[in-house]
């Protein structure tokens, strides 16, 4: 059998929840490593897959390439309903699922385009640290919003793990980091720790986003 899916990604990046979802679903995939932030050559190599020069992207068995982490995660969960990684379209939790998936993508993840390289929008190098700090404040405040509006049970939307849990467990490790996430959204802390500790994900975390000393900064 050929390889049905190709993930274009990088360790610690938004491809990690997608790799986690594919692993939980149990479909084989090939991983193509791209770190566009490492320079123009890396970014140019990715442009043929995603003209925005960003990871993640997912090539489907049809040859179509999906970009945008939230779209990929929702699509995977819907394409493999047997894996129960999202509430079904008619489920009462579906509106909240779509809302928070999109929230993580648009209110939080999108800000890293500037936070990772403030020179993209601010010329004066001496202003970059301040811009980053403001963006990290904004990200913490978005987590706070999520924390005050969600009432997790075992997982964010109830007692079943969904791709939203994978997405939040990953994104909450990015700057300003997990400690600040716990402070901003204490009600979500137990859930992300549960996902960190999920034995089904242990190998994936170790290989793709390891819990190295001091990771929980
Ligand atoms: N909206 C995109 C954002 C993807 C994104 O920002 N990816 C980062 C890595 S985590 C990236 O490729 N950064 C390089 C760049 O933006 O130049 C998504 O949700 O997939």
Coordinates of C-alpha atoms and ligand atoms in Angstrom, one line a residue:
X1 CA 0.0 0.0 0.0
X2 CA 1.2 3.5 -0.8
X3 CA 1.5 6.3 1.7
X4 CA -2.0 7.9 2.0
X5 CA -1.1 11.1 3.7
X6 CA 2.0 13.4 3.8
X7 CA 2.3 15.8 6.7
X8 CA 4.5 18.8 6.1
X9 CA 5.6 19.9 9.5
X10 CA 8.3 20.6 12.1
X11 CA 8.8 19.5 15.7
X12 CA 7.1 21.6 18.2
X13 CA 5.0 23.3 15.5
X14 CA 1.3 23.2 14.6
X15 CA 1.9 20.0 12.7
X16 CA 2.2 18.1 16.1
X17 CA -1.5 17.9 16.9
X18 CA -2.1 16.8 13.3
X19 CA 0.5 14.0 13.7
X20 CA -1.2 13.2 17.1
X21 CA -4.6 12.9 15.4
X22 CA -3.3 10.7 12.6
X23 CA -1.7 8.5 15.2
X24 CA -4.9 8.2 17.2
X25 CA -6.9 7.5 14.1
X26 CA -4.4 4.9 13.1
X27 CA -3.7 5.8 9.5
X28 CA -0.1 5.7 8.1
X29 CA 1.5 9.0 7.0
X30 CA 4.8 10.2 5.9
X31 CA 6.3 13.2 7.6
X32 CA 8.3 15.8 5.5
X33 CA 10.2 18.1 7.8
X34 CA 10.2 21.8 7.0
X35 CA 11.3 24.6 9.3
X36 CA 10.5 27.7 7.3
X37 CA 11.8 30.0 10.1
X38 CA 15.3 28.6 9.4
X39 CA 15.7 30.8 6.3
X40 CA 14.7 31.5 2.8
X41 CA 15.9 28.2 1.4
X42 CA 13.7 26.2 3.8
X43 CA 10.8 28.6 3.2
X44 CA 11.2 28.4 -0.6
X45 CA 11.2 24.6 -0.4
X46 CA 7.8 24.8 1.3
X47 CA 6.3 27.3 -1.1
X48 CA 5.4 24.6 -3.7
X49 CA 3.2 23.0 -1.0
X50 CA 1.9 26.1 0.8
X51 CA 2.4 29.5 -0.9
X52 CA 2.2 31.1 2.5
X53 CA 5.4 29.2 3.4
X54 CA 4.0 27.9 6.6
X55 CA 3.6 24.5 8.2
X56 CA 1.5 22.5 8.8
X57 CA 0.1 21.2 5.5
X58 CA -1.4 17.8 4.8
X59 CA -1.4 16.2 1.4
X60 CA -4.5 14.0 1.0
X61 CA -4.6 10.7 -0.8
X62 CA -6.3 12.5 -3.6
X63 CA -3.3 14.7 -4.0
X64 CA -5.1 17.8 -2.7
X65 CA -3.2 19.8 -0.2
X66 CA -4.9 21.1 2.9
X67 CA -3.3 24.0 4.8
X68 CA -4.5 25.7 8.0
X69 CA -4.2 23.6 11.2
X70 CA -7.8 24.0 12.3
X71 CA -9.2 23.0 8.9
X72 CA -6.8 20.0 8.8
X73 CA -7.8 18.8 12.3
X74 CA -11.5 19.2 11.7
X75 CA -11.3 17.5 8.4
X76 CA -9.4 14.5 9.8
X77 CA -11.8 14.2 12.7
X78 CA -14.8 14.3 10.3
X79 CA -13.2 12.0 7.8
X80 CA -12.6 9.3 10.4
X81 CA -15.7 9.5 12.7
X82 CA -14.9 6.1 14.2
X83 CA -11.9 7.7 16.0
X84 CA -14.4 10.0 17.8
X85 CA -12.1 13.0 17.7
X86 CA -14.8 15.6 17.3
X87 CA -18.5 15.9 18.1
X88 CA -20.6 14.9 15.1
X89 CA -22.2 17.8 13.1
X90 CA -25.6 17.3 14.8
X91 CA -24.1 16.9 18.3
X92 CA -24.9 19.7 20.8
X93 CA -21.2 20.3 21.4
X94 CA -20.5 20.9 17.7
X95 CA -21.0 24.7 17.8
X96 CA -18.6 25.1 20.7
X97 CA -16.1 22.7 19.0
X98 CA -16.1 24.8 15.8
X99 CA -16.0 28.0 17.8
X100 CA -12.9 27.1 19.9
X101 CA -11.0 25.4 17.0
X102 CA -11.4 28.6 15.0
X103 CA -10.6 30.7 18.1
X104 CA -7.2 29.0 18.7
X105 CA -6.4 29.3 15.0
X106 CA -7.4 32.9 14.4
X107 CA -7.2 34.7 17.8
X108 CA -4.0 32.9 19.0
X109 CA -2.0 31.0 16.4
X110 CA -2.2 33.8 13.8
X111 CA -0.3 36.2 16.1
X112 CA 2.9 34.2 15.9
X113 CA 3.5 35.4 12.4
X114 CA 4.4 38.7 14.0
X115 CA 5.6 37.4 17.4
X116 CA 8.1 35.1 15.8
X117 CA 9.5 37.9 13.7
X118 CA 8.4 41.4 14.7
X119 CA 10.5 42.9 11.9
X120 CA 7.7 41.8 9.5
X121 CA 5.7 44.8 10.7
X122 CA 7.9 47.0 12.9
X123 CA 11.1 48.5 11.5
X124 CA 12.8 49.6 14.7
X125 CA 14.7 46.7 16.2
X126 CA 14.5 48.4 19.6
X127 CA 10.7 48.1 19.5
X128 CA 10.6 44.4 18.8
X129 CA 10.8 43.1 22.4
X130 CA 7.8 45.4 23.4
X131 CA 5.7 44.2 20.5
X132 CA 6.4 40.6 21.4
X133 CA 5.5 41.2 25.0
X134 CA 2.2 42.8 24.0
X135 CA 1.4 39.9 21.7
X136 CA 2.1 37.4 24.5
X137 CA -0.2 39.4 26.8
X138 CA -2.9 39.1 24.1
X139 CA -2.3 35.4 23.8
X140 CA -2.6 35.0 27.6
X141 CA -5.8 37.0 27.6
X142 CA -7.2 34.8 24.8
X143 CA -6.4 31.7 26.9
X144 CA -8.1 33.4 29.8
X145 CA -11.2 34.0 27.7
X146 CA -11.3 30.4 26.8
X147 CA -10.8 29.4 30.4
X148 CA -13.7 31.4 31.7
X149 CA -16.1 30.2 29.0
X150 CA -15.3 26.5 28.9
X151 CA -16.3 24.0 31.6
X152 CA -14.1 21.0 30.9
X153 CA -14.8 17.6 32.2
X154 CA -12.1 15.1 31.6
X155 CA -11.5 17.0 28.3
X156 CA -12.3 20.4 27.1
X157 CA -15.7 19.5 25.6
X158 CA -16.7 16.6 27.8
X159 CA -15.4 13.2 28.6
X160 CA -14.0 12.3 25.2
X161 CA -10.7 13.6 23.8
X162 CA -11.2 15.7 20.7
X163 CA -8.7 17.3 18.3
X164 CA -9.4 20.6 20.2
X165 CA -7.6 19.0 23.2
X166 CA -4.6 18.1 21.0
X167 CA -4.6 21.6 19.5
X168 CA -4.7 23.4 22.9
X169 CA -2.2 21.0 24.6
X170 CA 0.3 21.9 21.8
X171 CA -0.4 25.7 21.4
X172 CA -0.4 26.3 25.1
X173 CA 3.2 25.3 25.2
X174 CA 4.2 28.0 22.8
X175 CA 5.3 31.4 24.2
X176 CA 4.4 32.8 26.7
X177 CA 4.5 29.2 27.8
X178 CA 2.6 26.8 30.0
X179 CA 3.1 28.5 33.3
X180 CA 1.4 31.6 32.1
X181 CA -1.3 29.5 30.5
X182 CA -2.0 27.8 33.9
X183 CA -2.3 31.2 35.5
X184 CA -4.5 32.6 32.7
X185 CA -6.7 29.6 32.4
X186 CA -6.4 27.5 35.6
X187 CA -9.6 25.6 34.7
X188 CA -8.0 24.2 31.6
X189 CA -4.7 23.1 33.3
X190 CA -5.9 19.7 34.4
X191 CA -7.1 18.9 30.8
X192 CA -3.8 19.8 29.1
X193 CA -1.8 17.9 31.7
X194 CA -4.1 14.9 31.0
X195 CA -3.3 15.2 27.3
X196 CA 0.4 15.6 28.0
X197 CA 0.3 12.4 30.0
X198 CA -1.9 10.3 27.6
X199 CA 0.1 7.1 27.1
X200 CA -1.2 6.8 23.5
X201 CA 0.7 10.0 22.8
X202 CA 3.9 9.4 24.8
X203 CA 6.0 8.4 21.7
X204 CA 4.7 11.3 19.7
X205 CA 5.4 13.9 22.4
X206 CA 8.9 12.4 23.0
X207 CA 9.8 12.5 19.3
X208 CA 8.0 15.7 18.2
X209 CA 7.6 18.0 21.2
X210 CA 9.6 16.5 24.1
X211 CA 9.1 17.5 27.7
X212 CA 12.7 18.5 28.2
X213 CA 14.0 20.0 31.5
X214 CA 12.3 23.3 32.1
X215 CA 9.8 22.9 29.3
X216 CA 7.0 24.1 31.5
X217 CA 8.5 27.6 31.8
Ligands
LIG1 N1 -2.8 29.8 10.1 C1 -1.7 28.8 10.1 C2 -0.5 29.3 10.9 C3 0.6 28.4 10.6 C4 1.9 28.9 11.2 O1 2.0 30.1 11.7 N2 3.0 28.1 11.2 C5 4.3 28.5 11.7 C6 4.9 27.3 12.4 S1 4.1 26.9 13.9 C7 5.1 28.8 10.5 O2 5.2 28.1 9.5 N3 5.8 29.9 10.6 C8 6.7 30.4 9.5 C9 6.2 31.7 8.9 O3 5.1 32.1 9.2 O4 7.0 32.2 8.2 C10 -2.3 27.5 10.6 O5 -3.2 27.5 11.5 O6 -1.8 26.4 10.1

